Coordinates of C-alpha atoms and ligand atoms in Angstrom, one line a residue:
X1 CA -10.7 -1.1 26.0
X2 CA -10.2 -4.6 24.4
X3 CA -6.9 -6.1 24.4
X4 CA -5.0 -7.2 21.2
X5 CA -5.3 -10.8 20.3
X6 CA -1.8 -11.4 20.6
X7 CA 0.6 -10.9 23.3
X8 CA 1.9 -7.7 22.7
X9 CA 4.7 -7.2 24.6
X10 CA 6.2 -10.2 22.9
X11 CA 5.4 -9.3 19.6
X12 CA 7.3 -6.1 20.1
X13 CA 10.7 -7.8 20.9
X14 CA 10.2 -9.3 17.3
X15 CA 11.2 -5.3 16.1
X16 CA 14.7 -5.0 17.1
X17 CA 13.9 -1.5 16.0
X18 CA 11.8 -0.5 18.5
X19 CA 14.2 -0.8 21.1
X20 CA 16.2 2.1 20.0
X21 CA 16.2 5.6 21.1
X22 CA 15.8 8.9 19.1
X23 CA 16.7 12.1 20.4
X24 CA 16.8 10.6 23.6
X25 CA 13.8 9.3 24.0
X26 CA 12.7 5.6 23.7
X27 CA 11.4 5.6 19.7
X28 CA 7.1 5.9 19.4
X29 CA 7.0 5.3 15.3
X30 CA 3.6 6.5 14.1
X31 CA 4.7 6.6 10.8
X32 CA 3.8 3.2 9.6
X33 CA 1.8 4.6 7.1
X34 CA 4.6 5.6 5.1
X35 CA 6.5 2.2 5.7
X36 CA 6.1 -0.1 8.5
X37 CA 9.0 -1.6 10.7
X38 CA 10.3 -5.2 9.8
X39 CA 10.4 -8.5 12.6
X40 CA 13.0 -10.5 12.9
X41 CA 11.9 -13.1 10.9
X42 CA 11.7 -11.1 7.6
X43 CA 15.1 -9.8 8.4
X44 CA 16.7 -13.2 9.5
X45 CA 15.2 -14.3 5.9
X46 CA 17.4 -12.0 3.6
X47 CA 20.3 -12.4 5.9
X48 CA 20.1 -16.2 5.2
X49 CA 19.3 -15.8 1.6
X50 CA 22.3 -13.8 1.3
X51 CA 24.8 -16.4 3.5
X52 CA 23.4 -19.5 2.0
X53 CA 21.9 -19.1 -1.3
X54 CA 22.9 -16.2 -3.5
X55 CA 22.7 -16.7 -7.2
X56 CA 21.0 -15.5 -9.9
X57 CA 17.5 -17.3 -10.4
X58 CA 15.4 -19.1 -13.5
X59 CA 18.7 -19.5 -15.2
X60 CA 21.1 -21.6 -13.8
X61 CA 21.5 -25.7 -13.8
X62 CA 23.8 -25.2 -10.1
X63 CA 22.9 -26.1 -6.8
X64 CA 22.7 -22.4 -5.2
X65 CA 20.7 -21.0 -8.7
X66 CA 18.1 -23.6 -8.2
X67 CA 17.7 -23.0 -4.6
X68 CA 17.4 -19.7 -5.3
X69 CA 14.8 -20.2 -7.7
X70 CA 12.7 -22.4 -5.6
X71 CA 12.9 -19.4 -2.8
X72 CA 11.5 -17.0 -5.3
X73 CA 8.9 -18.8 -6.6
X74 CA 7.9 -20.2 -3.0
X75 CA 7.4 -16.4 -2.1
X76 CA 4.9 -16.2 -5.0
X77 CA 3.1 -19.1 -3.9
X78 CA 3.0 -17.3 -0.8
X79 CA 1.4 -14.4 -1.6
X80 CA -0.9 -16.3 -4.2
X81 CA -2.4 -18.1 -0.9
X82 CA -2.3 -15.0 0.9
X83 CA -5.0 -12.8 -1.0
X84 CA -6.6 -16.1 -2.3
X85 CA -5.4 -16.1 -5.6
X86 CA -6.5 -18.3 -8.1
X87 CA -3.1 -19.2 -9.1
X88 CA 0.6 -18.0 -8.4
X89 CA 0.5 -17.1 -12.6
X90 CA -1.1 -14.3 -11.8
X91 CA 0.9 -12.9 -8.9
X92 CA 3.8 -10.4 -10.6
X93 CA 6.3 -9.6 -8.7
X94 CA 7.0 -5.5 -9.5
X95 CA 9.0 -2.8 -7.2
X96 CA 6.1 -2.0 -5.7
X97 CA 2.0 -0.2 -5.9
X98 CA 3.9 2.6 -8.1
X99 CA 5.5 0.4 -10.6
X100 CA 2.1 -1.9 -10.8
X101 CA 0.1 0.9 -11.5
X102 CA 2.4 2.3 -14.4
X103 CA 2.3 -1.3 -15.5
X104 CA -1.6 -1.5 -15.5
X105 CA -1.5 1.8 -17.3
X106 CA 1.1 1.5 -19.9
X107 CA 0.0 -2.4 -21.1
X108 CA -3.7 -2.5 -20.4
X109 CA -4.1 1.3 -20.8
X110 CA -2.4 1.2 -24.1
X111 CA -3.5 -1.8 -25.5
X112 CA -7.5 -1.2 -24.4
X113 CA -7.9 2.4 -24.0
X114 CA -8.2 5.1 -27.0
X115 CA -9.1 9.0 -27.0
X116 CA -12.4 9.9 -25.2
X117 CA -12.1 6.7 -23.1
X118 CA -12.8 7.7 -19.6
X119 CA -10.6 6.3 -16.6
X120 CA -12.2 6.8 -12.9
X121 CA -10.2 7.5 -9.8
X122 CA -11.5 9.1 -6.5
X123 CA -10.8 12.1 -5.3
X124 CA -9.0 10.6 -2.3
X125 CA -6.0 8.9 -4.6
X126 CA -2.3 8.9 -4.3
X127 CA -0.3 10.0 -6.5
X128 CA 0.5 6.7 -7.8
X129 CA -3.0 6.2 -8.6
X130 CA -3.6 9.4 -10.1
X131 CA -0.3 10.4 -12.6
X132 CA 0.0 7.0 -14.5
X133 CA -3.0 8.1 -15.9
X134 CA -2.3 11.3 -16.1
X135 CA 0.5 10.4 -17.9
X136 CA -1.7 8.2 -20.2
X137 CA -4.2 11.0 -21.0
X138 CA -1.4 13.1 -22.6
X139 CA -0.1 10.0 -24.9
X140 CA -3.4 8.5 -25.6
X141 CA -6.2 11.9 -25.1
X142 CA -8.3 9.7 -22.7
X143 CA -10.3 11.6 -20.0
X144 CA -10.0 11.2 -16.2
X145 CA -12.9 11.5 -14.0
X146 CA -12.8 11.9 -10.2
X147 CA -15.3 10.9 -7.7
X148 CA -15.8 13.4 -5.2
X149 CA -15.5 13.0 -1.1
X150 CA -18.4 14.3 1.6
X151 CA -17.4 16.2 4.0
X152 CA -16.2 13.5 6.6
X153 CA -13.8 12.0 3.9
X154 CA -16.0 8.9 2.5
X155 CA -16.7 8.6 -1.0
X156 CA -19.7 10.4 -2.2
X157 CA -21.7 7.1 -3.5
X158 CA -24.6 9.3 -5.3
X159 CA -21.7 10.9 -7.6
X160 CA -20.5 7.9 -7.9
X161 CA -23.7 6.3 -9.6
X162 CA -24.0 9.7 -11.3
X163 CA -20.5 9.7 -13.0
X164 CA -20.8 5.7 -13.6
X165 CA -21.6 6.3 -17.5
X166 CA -20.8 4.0 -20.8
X167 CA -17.7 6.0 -21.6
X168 CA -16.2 5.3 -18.3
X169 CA -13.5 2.1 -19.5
X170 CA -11.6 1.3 -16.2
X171 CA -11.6 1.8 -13.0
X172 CA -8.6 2.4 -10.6
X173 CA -9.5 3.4 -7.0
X174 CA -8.2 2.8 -3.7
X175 CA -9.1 0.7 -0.8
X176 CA -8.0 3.2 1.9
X177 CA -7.1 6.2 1.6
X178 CA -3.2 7.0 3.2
X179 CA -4.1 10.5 3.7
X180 CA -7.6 10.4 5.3
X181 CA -7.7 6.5 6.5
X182 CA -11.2 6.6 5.1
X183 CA -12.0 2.4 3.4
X184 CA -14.0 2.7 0.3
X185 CA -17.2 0.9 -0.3
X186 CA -15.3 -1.5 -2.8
X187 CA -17.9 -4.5 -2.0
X188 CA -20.8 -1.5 -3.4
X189 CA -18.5 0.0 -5.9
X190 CA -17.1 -3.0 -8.1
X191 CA -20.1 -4.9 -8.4
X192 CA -21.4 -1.6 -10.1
X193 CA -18.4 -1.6 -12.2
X194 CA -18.6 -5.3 -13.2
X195 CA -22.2 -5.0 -14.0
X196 CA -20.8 -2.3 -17.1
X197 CA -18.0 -4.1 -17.9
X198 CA -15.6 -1.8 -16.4
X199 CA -12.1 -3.7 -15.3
X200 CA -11.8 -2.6 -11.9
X201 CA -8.4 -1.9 -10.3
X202 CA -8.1 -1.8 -6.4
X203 CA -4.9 0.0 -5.1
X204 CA -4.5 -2.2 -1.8
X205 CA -1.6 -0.4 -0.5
X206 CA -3.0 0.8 2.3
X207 CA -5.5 -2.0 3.0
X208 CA -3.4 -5.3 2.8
X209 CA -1.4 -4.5 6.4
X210 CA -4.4 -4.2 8.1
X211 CA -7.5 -6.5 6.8
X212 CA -7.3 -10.5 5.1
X213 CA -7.6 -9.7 1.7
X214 CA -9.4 -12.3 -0.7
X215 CA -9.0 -11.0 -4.3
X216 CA -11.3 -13.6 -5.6
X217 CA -14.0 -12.3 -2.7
X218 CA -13.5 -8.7 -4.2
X219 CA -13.7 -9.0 -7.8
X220 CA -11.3 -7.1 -8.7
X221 CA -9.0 -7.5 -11.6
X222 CA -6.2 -5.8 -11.1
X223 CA -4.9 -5.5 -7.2
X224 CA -1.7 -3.8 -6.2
X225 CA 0.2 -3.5 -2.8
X226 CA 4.0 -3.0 -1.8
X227 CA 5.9 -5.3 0.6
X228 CA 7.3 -2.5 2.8
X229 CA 3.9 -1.1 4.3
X230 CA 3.0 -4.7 5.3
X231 CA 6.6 -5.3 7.8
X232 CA 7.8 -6.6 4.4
X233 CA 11.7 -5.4 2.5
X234 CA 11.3 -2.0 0.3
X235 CA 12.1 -2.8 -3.4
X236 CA 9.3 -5.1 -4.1
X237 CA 5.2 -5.2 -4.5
X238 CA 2.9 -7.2 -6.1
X239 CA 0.3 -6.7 -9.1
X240 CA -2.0 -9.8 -9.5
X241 CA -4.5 -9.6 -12.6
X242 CA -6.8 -12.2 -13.4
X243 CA -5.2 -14.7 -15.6
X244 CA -7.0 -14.3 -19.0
X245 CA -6.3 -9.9 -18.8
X246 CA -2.7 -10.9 -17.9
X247 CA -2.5 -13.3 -20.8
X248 CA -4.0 -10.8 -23.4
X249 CA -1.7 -8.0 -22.2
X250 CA 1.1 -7.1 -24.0
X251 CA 4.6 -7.0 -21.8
X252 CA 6.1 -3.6 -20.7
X253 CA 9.2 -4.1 -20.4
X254 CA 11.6 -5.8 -22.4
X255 CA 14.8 -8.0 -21.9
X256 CA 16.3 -10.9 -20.1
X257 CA 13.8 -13.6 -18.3
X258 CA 10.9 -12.4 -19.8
X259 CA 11.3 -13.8 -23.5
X260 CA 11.3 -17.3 -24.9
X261 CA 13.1 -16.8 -28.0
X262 CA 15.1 -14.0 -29.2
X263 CA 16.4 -13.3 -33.1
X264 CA 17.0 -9.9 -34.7
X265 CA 14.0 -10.8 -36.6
X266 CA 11.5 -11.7 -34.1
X267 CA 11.1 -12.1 -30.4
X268 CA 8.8 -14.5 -28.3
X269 CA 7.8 -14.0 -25.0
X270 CA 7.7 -16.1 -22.1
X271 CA 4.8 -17.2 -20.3
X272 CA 3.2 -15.5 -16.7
X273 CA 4.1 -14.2 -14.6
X274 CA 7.7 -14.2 -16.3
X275 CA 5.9 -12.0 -19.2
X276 CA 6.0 -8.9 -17.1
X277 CA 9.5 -9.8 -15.1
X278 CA 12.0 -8.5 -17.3
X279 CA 15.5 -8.6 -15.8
X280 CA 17.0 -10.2 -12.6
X281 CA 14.2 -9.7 -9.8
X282 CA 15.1 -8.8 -6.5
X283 CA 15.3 -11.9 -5.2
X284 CA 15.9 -11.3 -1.3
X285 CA 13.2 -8.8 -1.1
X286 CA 10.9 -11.3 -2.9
X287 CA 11.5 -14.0 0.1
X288 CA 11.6 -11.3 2.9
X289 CA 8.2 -10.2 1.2
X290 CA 7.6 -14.3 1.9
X291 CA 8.3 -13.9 5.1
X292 CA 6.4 -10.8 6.2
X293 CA 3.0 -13.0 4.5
X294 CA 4.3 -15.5 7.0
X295 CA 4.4 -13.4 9.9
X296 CA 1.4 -12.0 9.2
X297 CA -0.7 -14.8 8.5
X298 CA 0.6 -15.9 11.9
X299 CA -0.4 -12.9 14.0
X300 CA -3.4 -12.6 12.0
X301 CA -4.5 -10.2 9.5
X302 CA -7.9 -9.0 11.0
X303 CA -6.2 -9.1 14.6
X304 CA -3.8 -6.6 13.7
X305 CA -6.5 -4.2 12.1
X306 CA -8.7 -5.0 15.1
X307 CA -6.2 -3.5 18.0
X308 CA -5.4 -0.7 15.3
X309 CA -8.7 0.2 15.2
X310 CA -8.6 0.6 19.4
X311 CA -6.0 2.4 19.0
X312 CA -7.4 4.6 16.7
X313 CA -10.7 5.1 19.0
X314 CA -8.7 5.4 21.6
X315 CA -6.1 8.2 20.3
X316 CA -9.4 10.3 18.8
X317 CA -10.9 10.6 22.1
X318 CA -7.9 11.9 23.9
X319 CA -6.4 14.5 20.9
X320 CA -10.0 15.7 20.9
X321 CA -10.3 15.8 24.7
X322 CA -6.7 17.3 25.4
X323 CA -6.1 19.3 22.0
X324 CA -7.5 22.1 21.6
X325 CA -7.6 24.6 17.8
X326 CA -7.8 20.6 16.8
X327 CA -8.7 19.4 12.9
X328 CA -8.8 15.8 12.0
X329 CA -9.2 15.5 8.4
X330 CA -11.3 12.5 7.7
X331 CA -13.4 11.1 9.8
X332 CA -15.3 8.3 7.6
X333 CA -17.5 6.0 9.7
X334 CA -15.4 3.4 8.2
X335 CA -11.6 3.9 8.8
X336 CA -8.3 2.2 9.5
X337 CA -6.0 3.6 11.8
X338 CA -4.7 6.8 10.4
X339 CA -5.5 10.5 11.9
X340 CA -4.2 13.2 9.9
X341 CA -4.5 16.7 11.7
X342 CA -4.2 20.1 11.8
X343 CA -3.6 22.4 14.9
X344 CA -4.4 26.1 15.1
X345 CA -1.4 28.0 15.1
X346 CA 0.9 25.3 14.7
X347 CA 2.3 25.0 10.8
X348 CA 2.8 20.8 10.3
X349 CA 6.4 21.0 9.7
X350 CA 7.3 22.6 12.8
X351 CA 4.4 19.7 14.5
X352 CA 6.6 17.4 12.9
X353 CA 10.4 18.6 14.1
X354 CA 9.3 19.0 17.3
X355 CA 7.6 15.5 18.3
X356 CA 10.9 13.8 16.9
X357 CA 12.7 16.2 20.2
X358 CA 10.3 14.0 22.3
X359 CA 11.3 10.5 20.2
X360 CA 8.0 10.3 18.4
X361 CA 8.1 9.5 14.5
X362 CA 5.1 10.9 12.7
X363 CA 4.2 12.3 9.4
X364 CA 4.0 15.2 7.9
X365 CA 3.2 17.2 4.7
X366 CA 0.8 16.6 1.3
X367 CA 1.5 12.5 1.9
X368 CA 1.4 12.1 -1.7
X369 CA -2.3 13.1 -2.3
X370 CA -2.5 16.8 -2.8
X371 CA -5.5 16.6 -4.5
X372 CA -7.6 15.8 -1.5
X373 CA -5.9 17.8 0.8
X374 CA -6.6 21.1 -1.4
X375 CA -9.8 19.7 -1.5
X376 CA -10.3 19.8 1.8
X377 CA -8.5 23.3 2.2
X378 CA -5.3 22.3 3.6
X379 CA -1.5 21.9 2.1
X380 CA 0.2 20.0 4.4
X381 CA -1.6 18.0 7.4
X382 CA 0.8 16.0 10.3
X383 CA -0.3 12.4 10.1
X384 CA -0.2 9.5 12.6
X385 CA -0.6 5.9 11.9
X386 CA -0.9 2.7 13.8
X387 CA 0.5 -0.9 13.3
X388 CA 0.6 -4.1 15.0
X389 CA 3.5 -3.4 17.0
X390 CA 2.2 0.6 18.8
X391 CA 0.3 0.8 22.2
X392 CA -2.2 2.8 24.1
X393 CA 1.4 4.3 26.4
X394 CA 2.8 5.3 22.9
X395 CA -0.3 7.0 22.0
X396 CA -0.3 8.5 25.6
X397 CA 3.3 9.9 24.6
X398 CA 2.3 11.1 21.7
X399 CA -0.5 13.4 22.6
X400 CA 1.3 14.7 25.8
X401 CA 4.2 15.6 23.0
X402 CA 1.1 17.1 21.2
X403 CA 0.1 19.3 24.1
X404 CA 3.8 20.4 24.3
X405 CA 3.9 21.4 20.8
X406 CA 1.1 24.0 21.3
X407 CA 2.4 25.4 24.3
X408 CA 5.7 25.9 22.8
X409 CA 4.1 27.5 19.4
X410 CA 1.3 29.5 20.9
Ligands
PLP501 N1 -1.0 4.0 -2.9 C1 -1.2 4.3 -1.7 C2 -2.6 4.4 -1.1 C3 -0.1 4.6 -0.8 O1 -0.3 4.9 0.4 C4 1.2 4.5 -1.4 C5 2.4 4.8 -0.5 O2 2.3 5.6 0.4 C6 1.3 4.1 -2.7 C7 0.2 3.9 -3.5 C8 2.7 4.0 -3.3 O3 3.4 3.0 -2.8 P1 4.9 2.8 -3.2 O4 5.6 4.1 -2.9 O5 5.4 1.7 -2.2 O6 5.0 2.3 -4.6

């Protein structure tokens, strides 16, 4: 078994969180999937925004107001230089994936989409991904159409090309899936795309905490991700478009920061990325988004995913050697570290009450992408999912709590 990169004992004093107790047990979160735990150096960094700088941003000629500003805009330059970025114009700061999507959907859709227009998502999307354009199909009559999974959770790449016609106008899929951990072939599917002149969107949510992303790399025009799932504040994400589809959108929301001149008569909007920031941001959470880049970048990216992916080998082999009436739902030849599971006998709610007796903090229900889990015949799955901070032990606890589950349900 290879060891992480970084020292990770030390790196797990940076999470004062993982020194509590729940239930009275020392705390094994597996349920970083959902949202990950925050170091000390994002949290230090809204605690001294708040002490020192507080004021409202892009407005005021004061001391604190442009200090502020200069935080804000800092974190965008940040997270331009973190996924490569051409320029910080076309990093938006939103609330998160969710809002970017709706954003996509409502000013691109809207502006470039008419009835008959097909959008694509995969099978495997959450629901962020899927009812924007839902939403979209009932104002506009476009049509959606899905890509189907195999079996063992991976894209099927033959319907892909097969469902790859003319009428299909955009293209909105996901890097990783949060409900199977399977990664999609984006570096087969976009060039595919690109070659019909499909705008491609890549929902990164579950991609960016675990893998250096390089947007230029990818191609993609549109790619969205939220600050929590990558040991960044809740309240704020990212949407980064190529510059000349940003420029030719129209905004979505309307009001303060995001104009240049205002009369009764006529309006005039600002320039990006202010275009599509209407209202006071949430400055903190922009800076502790900052910092979580910083921290990241630091650790390393790939050397996070790479000690989540031995911990996902590792915690396969011993639920499938100690668990038995065992289901994992997804088992892609290319995943990130995320097992969601079924037992025999054992209904995922109760899975889930009764590992939190035992201190461990796991997932679990439809996680947000029903679709695929009908597909795969299920309603609810328990899910478990690794981050920088979790180690082999706490995947030791959490299969012995496993093994008590079944003998208390069976
Ligand atoms: N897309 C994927 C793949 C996700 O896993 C999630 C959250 O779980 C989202 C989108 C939505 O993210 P948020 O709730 O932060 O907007």
């Amino acid at each position: 078994m290879k060891q992480p990169a970084y020292d990770l004992a030390s790196l797990r004093k940076e999470f004062p969180i993982l020194a509590r107790e729940v239930n009275g047990k020392p705390l094994v979160y597996l349920d970083n999937a959902a949202t990950s735990q925050k170091p000390l150096a994002v949290i230090q960094a809204m605690d001294d925004y708040y002490r020192h700088t507080n004021a409202n941003i892009h407005r005021g000629l004061h001391t604190l107001s442009q200090e502020a500003t200069d935080a804000h805009e800092l974190a965008r330059e940040k997270v331009q230089g973190f996924i490569n970025a051409a320029s910080s114009k076309e990093v938006i700061f939103t609330r998160g994936t969710t809002e970017s999507i709706n954003l996509v959907a409502q000013s691109w859709g809207r502006a470039n989409l008419k009835a008959g227009d097909q959008v694509m998502l995969s099978m495997m999307e959450h629901h962020a991904n899927i009812v924007p354009w839902q939403m979209l199909r009932e104002q506009l009559g476009i049509e959606l159409v899905i890509i189907p999974i195999l079996a063992n959770g991976s894209l099927d790449m033959d319907a892909f090309f097969q469902l790859l016609t003319p009428k299909v106008k955009f293209l909105a899929i996901t890097q990783v899936s949060n409900a199977l951990g399977t990664v999609t072939s984006l570096a087969a599917i976009i060039p595919m795309a690109k070659a019909l002149g499909i705008p491609v969107l890549v929902d990164g949510a579950q991609a960016i905490p675990h893998q250096a992303i390089d947007v230029q790399a990818l191609d993609a025009d549109f790619y969205v991700f939220s600050a929590h799932k990558m040991y960044g504040p809740t309240g704020i994400g990212v949407l980064y478009g190529k510059e000349a589809l940003l420029e030719a959108m129209p905004p979505w929301q309307g009001g303060g920061d995001m104009i240049d001149v205002v009369t009764f008569e006529k309006t005039t909007y600002a320039k990006l990325p202010h275009k599509f920031e209407a209202g006071t941001p949430a400055i903190a959470d922009a800076i502790g988004l900052g910092a979580a880049v910083d921290w990241m970048q630091r650790v390393g990216a790939d050397a996070i995913g790479a000690w989540e992916h031995e911990l996902l080998v590792y915690a396969t082999a011993q639920m499938k050697a100690q668990l038995s009436g065992l289901r994992i739902l997804g088992e892609a030849p290319n995943k990130v570290g995320v097992i969601s599971f079924v037992l025999d006998g054992a209904h995922a709610q109760d899975i889930g009450l009764l590992t939190d007796q035992l201190g461990v903090a796991l997932r679990t229900g439809h996680h947000c992408a029903m679709p695929v889990l009908h597909h795969l015949g299920v309603d609810a799955t328990a899910r478990v999912s690794f981050a920088a901070y979790n180690t082999l032990e706490e995947v030791d606890v959490f299969v012995a709590a496993l093994k008590r589950v079944r003998e208390m349900l069976i």
